Each structure stands twice: as C-alpha cells, then as structure tokens.
Amino acid sequence: MKKQIALLTALCMALCLLAGCGGTKTETPAATTAPAAAAAPVETAAAETEAPAEPVELIVFAAASMTETLTTLGDQYMADHPEVTIVFNFDSSGTLKTQIQEGADCDIFISAGQKQMNQLDITASSEVNTEGLDFVLEGTRFNILENKVALAVPDGNPAEINSYDDLAAKLGCGEAMLAMGNSDVPVGQYTQKILAYYELSEDDLAAAGSVTYGSNVKEVTTQVSEAAVDCGIIYQTDAFSAGLTVVDTATAEMCGQVIYPAAILNVSQNPDAAQAFLGYLTSDAGDAVFEAVGFTPMA
C-alpha cells in the first residue's frame, strides 16, 4: 500500500514538472501607436505659371479730334496689356454714327458731341433719336472730356483776325475767308451756333464765297495750316496738335459746352475689355495725356 501511494505521488510530481517546462504561447499585443502618416508628395516641377490671357481685339470709334491723344494712350495701354490689340477708327462723329448704324464692328464709341451719341441711345429723346436706334450698352455711357471751340489762324495771321468779334466784322463785309466743318460734323454745328450768335447767315456767306468746308475737324485744320483760308473754327486740341495759333475760344453762351460722351456699344463682343480700356482713359495716366493738349477730363 505504501508503495502504491509513493508511486502515485511520484507520478503527480512528474506531471507537474512537465507542465512547468512546456513553452507557453503569448500573443503579441495589438499595436497601440498610429501608423506612420503617408509621405507628402514630392514636388517634381516648379509651380505652374498663370495661363496667358486670351487675345482680345478692341475696336474704338472716336472723333477725329482725339486722333493724337487716343493713339498715344492706345500704344501705352497695349504695351502694358500685350493680349489686347486696339484698332482705332477716327472720323467725324456723324460719319462714325452712320457706320455703327449700318453694322460696322465697334466696341467703344466716343463722340465729339451729344447729338451723335443720342442718335444711337434708345434712352435719348425721340426728337433726337428719331429712328429709335438702340446701340448703347445700358449703364456705360458717361461724359469723358470737355473741349473748346477755337478760332485758329495760319502762321503770321495775315488777315489780322484776333477774336471772334474781328471775324464777325470781317465776314460781314466780305474781308475774310473762313473754314468750318460740315453741318453733320459737331465742330460744324458749333460753328453754326457761333454764326447765329453774331446774326450772320451761313447761306449768305457760302453764296459770297466767304466759307469753305471740311468733312471733319482735321480737314478744317489742314486748310488753316496750309493758309488756304484766313482762319478756321476748330477745337483747341487740334490747334495744339497742328501747332496753330489760337486767337480766341468760344464761350458757352456762343455755342454751348463741347462735351465728349463715351459708351460701350451693346453689339460689343468684348464689353469687359472695353470697360477696362475706358477705365484706363479716365485714370491719372489718361488725364495727363488729355490735359497736355487742352482737353479737360470730366470722368
């Protein structure tokens, strides 16, 4: 009996030893740290440059009296905005109005008188816009410049005309030859008002051979420059550009104010670019160019 107990005791001890010596399997604990952040993409090229602006062609119809100033400002603007090409059409405001009415491509119209702009503006009086034309883009019309109607003489002033009073007296007795614009040209319309102010008949003067005409202010200016006439009624800005002597300027009582309206046309294909260019014309840089030749900026 004792042998059996001893044997059982030995057997139990052996089993315990075997259990203690067996390898225990341990599980690796789950990772508790966040996975490494994904690496930022490596820049392989320099930052992209802005895409070049789309080319734009702006067509500007402007009174002939603005030829020099707008050409200068247009060149300056295109130098700063190489994507923009500005094409100018300079002529009498009446001719430009007709071209617009007949379908000519145009983005901006700058007239030397209100009448020609009114004839294209549906909001103007029907007494002026008799055809009910609608070409002015709403909200874009404004007065940009003021000019003066000047009495200019050739070099040396051979007829010794020194004022409008002198001109009226000499015209009245057939002792002067005057160059003026046609009746459809703003400068011609201002001249008609001056003649009426002095109670002079244009028809009588024309019949007496005392008046010659030009289809725009540049033609009148040329006649004076070439001394083909004794004097001419033009804008003071044209006299400045041509180097002519101005002996007098008309008052508002004589012919009213000479106001240049500007507007974007509603047929424009580039109204935003047109607005940007008009903004440049009314900037300090634009004012400086206009003022240098005798314009008075209004915008």
Short mmCIF file of C-alpha atoms in Angstrom, two decimals:
data_model
loop_
_atom_site.label_atom_id
_atom_site.label_comp_id
_atom_site.label_asym_id
_atom_site.label_seq_id
_atom_site.Cartn_x
_atom_site.Cartn_y
_atom_site.Cartn_z
CA MET A 1 0.00 0.00 0.00
CA LYS A 2 2.76 2.42 0.81
CA LYS A 3 4.45 1.56 -2.45
CA GLN A 4 1.29 2.47 -4.35
CA ILE A 5 0.98 5.78 -2.60
CA ALA A 6 4.60 6.60 -3.28
CA LEU A 7 4.20 5.67 -6.91
CA LEU A 8 1.17 7.93 -7.30
CA THR A 9 2.99 10.78 -5.59
CA ALA A 10 5.96 10.42 -7.92
CA LEU A 11 3.69 10.34 -10.94
CA CYS A 12 1.93 13.59 -9.92
CA MET A 13 5.23 15.33 -9.39
CA ALA A 14 6.42 14.23 -12.84
CA LEU A 15 3.30 15.63 -14.49
CA CYS A 16 3.73 18.97 -12.71
CA LEU A 17 7.34 19.21 -13.86
CA LEU A 18 6.33 18.52 -17.44
CA ALA A 19 3.68 21.26 -17.32
CA GLY A 20 6.16 23.79 -15.92
CA CYS A 21 8.74 23.13 -18.58
CA GLY A 22 6.34 23.35 -21.55
CA GLY A 23 6.66 26.58 -23.66
CA THR A 24 3.76 28.99 -23.21
CA LYS A 25 2.37 30.74 -26.26
CA THR A 26 1.96 34.51 -25.84
CA GLU A 27 0.12 36.77 -28.24
CA THR A 28 1.83 39.90 -29.50
CA PRO A 29 -0.28 42.84 -28.32
CA ALA A 30 -2.00 44.89 -30.97
CA ALA A 31 -0.10 47.98 -32.00
CA THR A 32 -1.12 50.98 -30.00
CA THR A 33 0.71 53.63 -31.99
CA ALA A 34 -0.86 55.26 -35.08
CA PRO A 35 0.51 54.15 -38.42
CA ALA A 36 3.06 56.49 -39.92
CA ALA A 37 1.47 59.30 -41.92
CA ALA A 38 1.66 58.96 -45.65
CA ALA A 39 4.58 60.87 -47.03
CA ALA A 40 3.71 64.21 -48.71
CA PRO A 41 4.00 64.07 -52.49
CA VAL A 42 7.34 65.23 -53.71
CA GLU A 43 7.15 68.33 -55.95
CA THR A 44 8.85 67.47 -59.17
CA ALA A 45 8.23 70.74 -61.04
CA ALA A 46 8.10 74.45 -60.34
CA ALA A 47 4.75 75.98 -59.52
CA GLU A 48 2.60 76.38 -62.59
CA THR A 49 2.57 79.85 -64.10
CA GLU A 50 -0.69 81.56 -64.97
CA ALA A 51 -2.05 80.74 -68.37
CA PRO A 52 -1.64 83.60 -70.83
CA ALA A 53 -4.71 85.76 -71.27
CA GLU A 54 -6.82 85.22 -74.32
CA PRO A 55 -6.08 87.72 -77.11
CA VAL A 56 -8.66 90.48 -77.46
CA GLU A 57 -9.24 92.96 -80.28
CA LEU A 58 -10.96 96.19 -79.28
CA ILE A 59 -12.43 98.41 -81.98
CA VAL A 60 -12.74 102.04 -80.92
CA PHE A 61 -14.65 104.61 -82.98
CA ALA A 62 -13.61 108.11 -81.89
CA ALA A 63 -13.96 111.68 -83.05
CA ALA A 64 -11.15 112.85 -85.31
CA SER A 65 -10.14 115.47 -82.75
CA MET A 66 -8.94 112.65 -80.50
CA THR A 67 -6.54 111.10 -83.02
CA GLU A 68 -3.27 112.08 -81.38
CA THR A 69 -4.27 111.57 -77.76
CA LEU A 70 -6.00 108.23 -78.21
CA THR A 71 -3.21 106.89 -80.41
CA THR A 72 -0.74 107.72 -77.64
CA LEU A 73 -2.91 106.20 -74.92
CA GLY A 74 -3.68 103.15 -77.02
CA ASP A 75 0.02 102.46 -77.54
CA GLN A 76 0.67 102.81 -73.82
CA TYR A 77 -2.20 100.51 -72.93
CA MET A 78 -1.16 97.80 -75.40
CA ALA A 79 2.40 97.91 -74.07
CA ASP A 80 1.04 97.06 -70.61
CA HIS A 81 -1.57 94.61 -71.94
CA PRO A 82 0.07 92.63 -74.77
CA GLU A 83 -3.01 90.43 -75.10
CA VAL A 84 -5.06 93.45 -76.24
CA THR A 85 -4.98 94.89 -79.74
CA ILE A 86 -6.76 98.22 -80.15
CA VAL A 87 -7.98 99.23 -83.59
CA PHE A 88 -8.99 102.88 -83.93
CA ASN A 89 -11.36 104.41 -86.46
CA PHE A 90 -11.11 108.21 -86.38
CA ASP A 91 -13.56 110.36 -88.31
CA SER A 92 -16.32 112.88 -87.83
CA SER A 93 -18.82 111.80 -85.19
CA GLY A 94 -21.62 111.90 -87.75
CA THR A 95 -19.77 109.54 -90.09
CA LEU A 96 -18.96 107.18 -87.23
CA LYS A 97 -22.58 107.18 -86.09
CA THR A 98 -23.69 106.19 -89.60
CA GLN A 99 -21.11 103.40 -89.80
CA ILE A 100 -22.30 101.99 -86.47
CA GLN A 101 -25.91 102.20 -87.57
CA GLU A 102 -25.03 100.32 -90.77
CA GLY A 103 -23.50 97.42 -88.84
CA ALA A 104 -19.79 98.21 -88.53
CA ASP A 105 -17.98 96.27 -85.81
CA CYS A 106 -17.39 98.56 -82.84
CA ASP A 107 -16.84 98.13 -79.11
CA ILE A 108 -16.47 101.73 -77.92
CA PHE A 109 -17.84 104.98 -79.35
CA ILE A 110 -16.52 108.38 -78.26
CA SER A 111 -18.31 111.28 -79.91
CA ALA A 112 -17.35 114.96 -80.05
CA GLY A 113 -20.96 115.90 -79.40
CA GLN A 114 -24.01 114.64 -77.53
CA LYS A 115 -26.20 114.61 -80.63
CA GLN A 116 -24.44 111.72 -82.36
CA MET A 117 -24.42 109.62 -79.20
CA ASN A 118 -28.07 110.45 -78.55
CA GLN A 119 -28.95 109.25 -82.03
CA LEU A 120 -27.73 105.78 -81.02
CA ASP A 121 -29.15 105.78 -77.48
CA ILE A 122 -32.65 104.39 -77.01
CA THR A 123 -32.99 106.33 -73.75
CA ALA A 124 -32.48 109.67 -75.52
CA SER A 125 -35.34 111.89 -76.62
CA SER A 126 -37.21 110.68 -79.70
CA GLU A 127 -36.77 114.19 -81.07
CA VAL A 128 -33.06 113.40 -81.44
CA ASN A 129 -33.10 109.61 -81.77
CA THR A 130 -35.73 109.82 -84.48
CA GLU A 131 -35.11 106.27 -85.73
CA GLY A 132 -35.34 104.60 -82.34
CA LEU A 133 -31.81 103.22 -82.59
CA ASP A 134 -30.55 101.12 -79.68
CA PHE A 135 -26.77 100.66 -79.70
CA VAL A 136 -25.59 102.00 -76.33
CA LEU A 137 -24.97 99.37 -73.65
CA GLU A 138 -27.08 100.32 -70.64
CA GLY A 139 -25.15 101.89 -67.80
CA THR A 140 -21.92 102.50 -69.72
CA ARG A 141 -22.46 105.99 -71.12
CA PHE A 142 -20.67 108.89 -69.44
CA ASN A 143 -19.11 112.26 -70.27
CA ILE A 144 -15.37 111.81 -70.58
CA LEU A 145 -13.94 115.15 -71.78
CA GLU A 146 -14.61 118.80 -72.44
CA ASN A 147 -13.00 120.75 -75.30
CA LYS A 148 -13.09 124.35 -76.51
CA VAL A 149 -14.13 125.71 -79.91
CA ALA A 150 -11.14 127.73 -81.05
CA LEU A 151 -10.57 130.36 -83.71
CA ALA A 152 -7.23 129.44 -85.27
CA VAL A 153 -5.17 131.35 -87.82
CA PRO A 154 -2.26 130.48 -90.13
CA ASP A 155 1.32 131.44 -89.34
CA GLY A 156 1.69 135.19 -89.20
CA ASN A 157 -2.07 135.79 -89.13
CA PRO A 158 -2.04 137.70 -92.44
CA ALA A 159 -5.71 138.74 -92.19
CA GLU A 160 -5.12 140.13 -88.70
CA ILE A 161 -8.08 138.34 -87.16
CA ASN A 162 -7.61 138.46 -83.40
CA SER A 163 -11.00 137.48 -82.00
CA TYR A 164 -14.44 136.19 -82.88
CA ASP A 165 -15.59 139.80 -82.91
CA ASP A 166 -12.97 140.57 -85.56
CA LEU A 167 -14.05 137.54 -87.58
CA ALA A 168 -17.71 138.54 -87.47
CA ALA A 169 -16.91 142.07 -88.63
CA LYS A 170 -14.69 140.91 -91.50
CA LEU A 171 -17.15 138.22 -92.61
CA GLY A 172 -19.90 140.81 -92.59
CA CYS A 173 -18.08 142.94 -95.15
CA GLY A 174 -16.55 140.13 -97.18
CA GLU A 175 -12.98 140.59 -95.96
CA ALA A 176 -12.33 137.12 -94.54
CA MET A 177 -12.33 133.50 -95.68
CA LEU A 178 -13.45 131.03 -93.01
CA ALA A 179 -13.02 127.25 -92.95
CA MET A 180 -15.66 125.34 -90.97
CA GLY A 181 -16.98 121.82 -90.59
CA ASN A 182 -19.95 120.42 -92.47
CA SER A 183 -23.35 120.57 -90.81
CA ASP A 184 -23.22 116.86 -89.84
CA VAL A 185 -19.92 117.36 -88.01
CA PRO A 186 -20.01 118.53 -84.37
CA VAL A 187 -17.43 121.25 -84.94
CA GLY A 188 -19.53 122.48 -87.86
CA GLN A 189 -22.63 122.53 -85.68
CA TYR A 190 -20.80 124.56 -83.03
CA THR A 191 -19.68 126.97 -85.77
CA GLN A 192 -23.26 127.39 -86.97
CA LYS A 193 -24.23 128.42 -83.44
CA ILE A 194 -21.42 130.97 -83.37
CA LEU A 195 -22.52 132.46 -86.69
CA ALA A 196 -26.09 132.65 -85.39
CA TYR A 197 -24.81 134.32 -82.22
CA TYR A 198 -23.37 137.10 -84.42
CA GLU A 199 -26.51 137.11 -86.59
CA LEU A 200 -24.59 136.03 -89.66
CA SER A 201 -26.28 133.94 -92.37
CA GLU A 202 -24.28 130.86 -93.27
CA ASP A 203 -26.13 130.58 -96.59
CA ASP A 204 -25.26 134.17 -97.49
CA LEU A 205 -21.62 133.67 -96.52
CA ALA A 206 -21.39 130.49 -98.58
CA ALA A 207 -23.00 132.20 -101.56
CA ALA A 208 -20.48 135.04 -101.28
CA GLY A 209 -17.59 132.56 -101.24
CA SER A 210 -16.56 133.51 -97.71
CA VAL A 211 -16.83 129.97 -96.31
CA THR A 212 -15.15 126.67 -97.16
CA TYR A 213 -16.00 123.31 -95.59
CA GLY A 214 -14.34 120.21 -94.24
CA SER A 215 -15.86 116.77 -93.69
CA ASN A 216 -14.18 116.56 -90.28
CA VAL A 217 -12.16 118.79 -87.99
CA LYS A 218 -8.85 117.54 -89.38
CA GLU A 219 -9.74 118.75 -92.86
CA VAL A 220 -10.59 122.18 -91.47
CA THR A 221 -7.31 122.20 -89.55
CA THR A 222 -5.37 121.35 -92.70
CA GLN A 223 -6.89 124.27 -94.58
CA VAL A 224 -5.71 126.63 -91.86
CA SER A 225 -2.26 125.03 -91.64
CA GLU A 226 -1.81 125.44 -95.39
CA ALA A 227 -3.03 129.07 -95.25
CA ALA A 228 -5.74 128.23 -97.79
CA VAL A 229 -8.08 130.34 -95.63
CA ASP A 230 -7.73 133.30 -93.31
CA CYS A 231 -8.92 131.36 -90.30
CA GLY A 232 -10.78 128.25 -89.19
CA ILE A 233 -13.03 127.24 -86.35
CA ILE A 234 -11.69 124.02 -84.87
CA TYR A 235 -11.09 122.54 -81.43
CA GLN A 236 -8.27 123.94 -79.36
CA THR A 237 -6.81 120.43 -79.07
CA ASP A 238 -6.46 120.19 -82.86
CA ALA A 239 -4.87 123.63 -82.97
CA PHE A 240 -2.36 122.48 -80.35
CA SER A 241 -1.55 119.26 -82.23
CA ALA A 242 -1.10 121.18 -85.52
CA GLY A 243 0.95 123.95 -83.94
CA LEU A 244 -1.57 126.62 -84.91
CA THR A 245 -2.15 129.93 -83.17
CA VAL A 246 -5.45 130.24 -81.31
CA VAL A 247 -6.66 133.84 -81.13
CA ASP A 248 -9.93 133.19 -79.29
CA THR A 249 -12.13 130.47 -77.81
CA ALA A 250 -15.92 130.48 -77.82
CA THR A 251 -17.91 130.85 -74.63
CA ALA A 252 -20.75 128.56 -73.62
CA GLU A 253 -23.13 131.42 -74.44
CA MET A 254 -21.90 131.39 -78.04
CA CYS A 255 -22.14 127.67 -78.79
CA GLY A 256 -22.73 125.72 -75.61
CA GLN A 257 -20.29 123.35 -73.92
CA VAL A 258 -18.25 120.96 -76.02
CA ILE A 259 -18.75 117.66 -74.20
CA TYR A 260 -17.46 114.30 -75.43
CA PRO A 261 -19.64 111.35 -74.36
CA ALA A 262 -18.25 107.81 -74.36
CA ALA A 263 -20.07 104.47 -74.25
CA ILE A 264 -19.67 100.76 -74.83
CA LEU A 265 -21.96 99.50 -77.57
CA ASN A 266 -24.35 96.64 -76.89
CA VAL A 267 -23.04 94.88 -80.00
CA SER A 268 -19.56 94.65 -78.45
CA GLN A 269 -18.04 91.19 -78.28
CA ASN A 270 -15.66 92.28 -75.50
CA PRO A 271 -17.54 94.52 -73.04
CA ASP A 272 -15.26 93.68 -70.10
CA ALA A 273 -12.12 94.54 -72.04
CA ALA A 274 -13.83 97.68 -73.33
CA GLN A 275 -14.66 98.74 -69.77
CA ALA A 276 -11.06 98.15 -68.71
CA PHE A 277 -9.76 100.39 -71.50
CA LEU A 278 -12.24 103.16 -70.66
CA GLY A 279 -11.05 102.88 -67.07
CA TYR A 280 -7.51 103.48 -68.27
CA LEU A 281 -8.60 106.54 -70.25
CA THR A 282 -10.04 108.05 -67.07
CA SER A 283 -7.02 107.20 -64.93
CA ASP A 284 -4.31 109.66 -63.92
CA ALA A 285 -2.23 108.50 -66.87
CA GLY A 286 -5.10 109.20 -69.25
CA ASP A 287 -5.86 112.57 -67.70
CA ALA A 288 -2.24 113.66 -68.13
CA VAL A 289 -2.26 112.95 -71.87
CA PHE A 290 -5.61 114.67 -72.42
CA GLU A 291 -4.73 117.73 -70.36
CA ALA A 292 -1.41 118.19 -72.18
CA VAL A 293 -3.23 119.08 -75.42
CA GLY A 294 -6.07 121.13 -73.91
CA PHE A 295 -8.80 118.67 -73.02
CA THR A 296 -10.48 118.92 -69.63
CA PRO A 297 -11.15 115.46 -68.16
CA MET A 298 -14.64 115.08 -66.71
CA ALA A 299 -14.77 111.48 -65.52
#
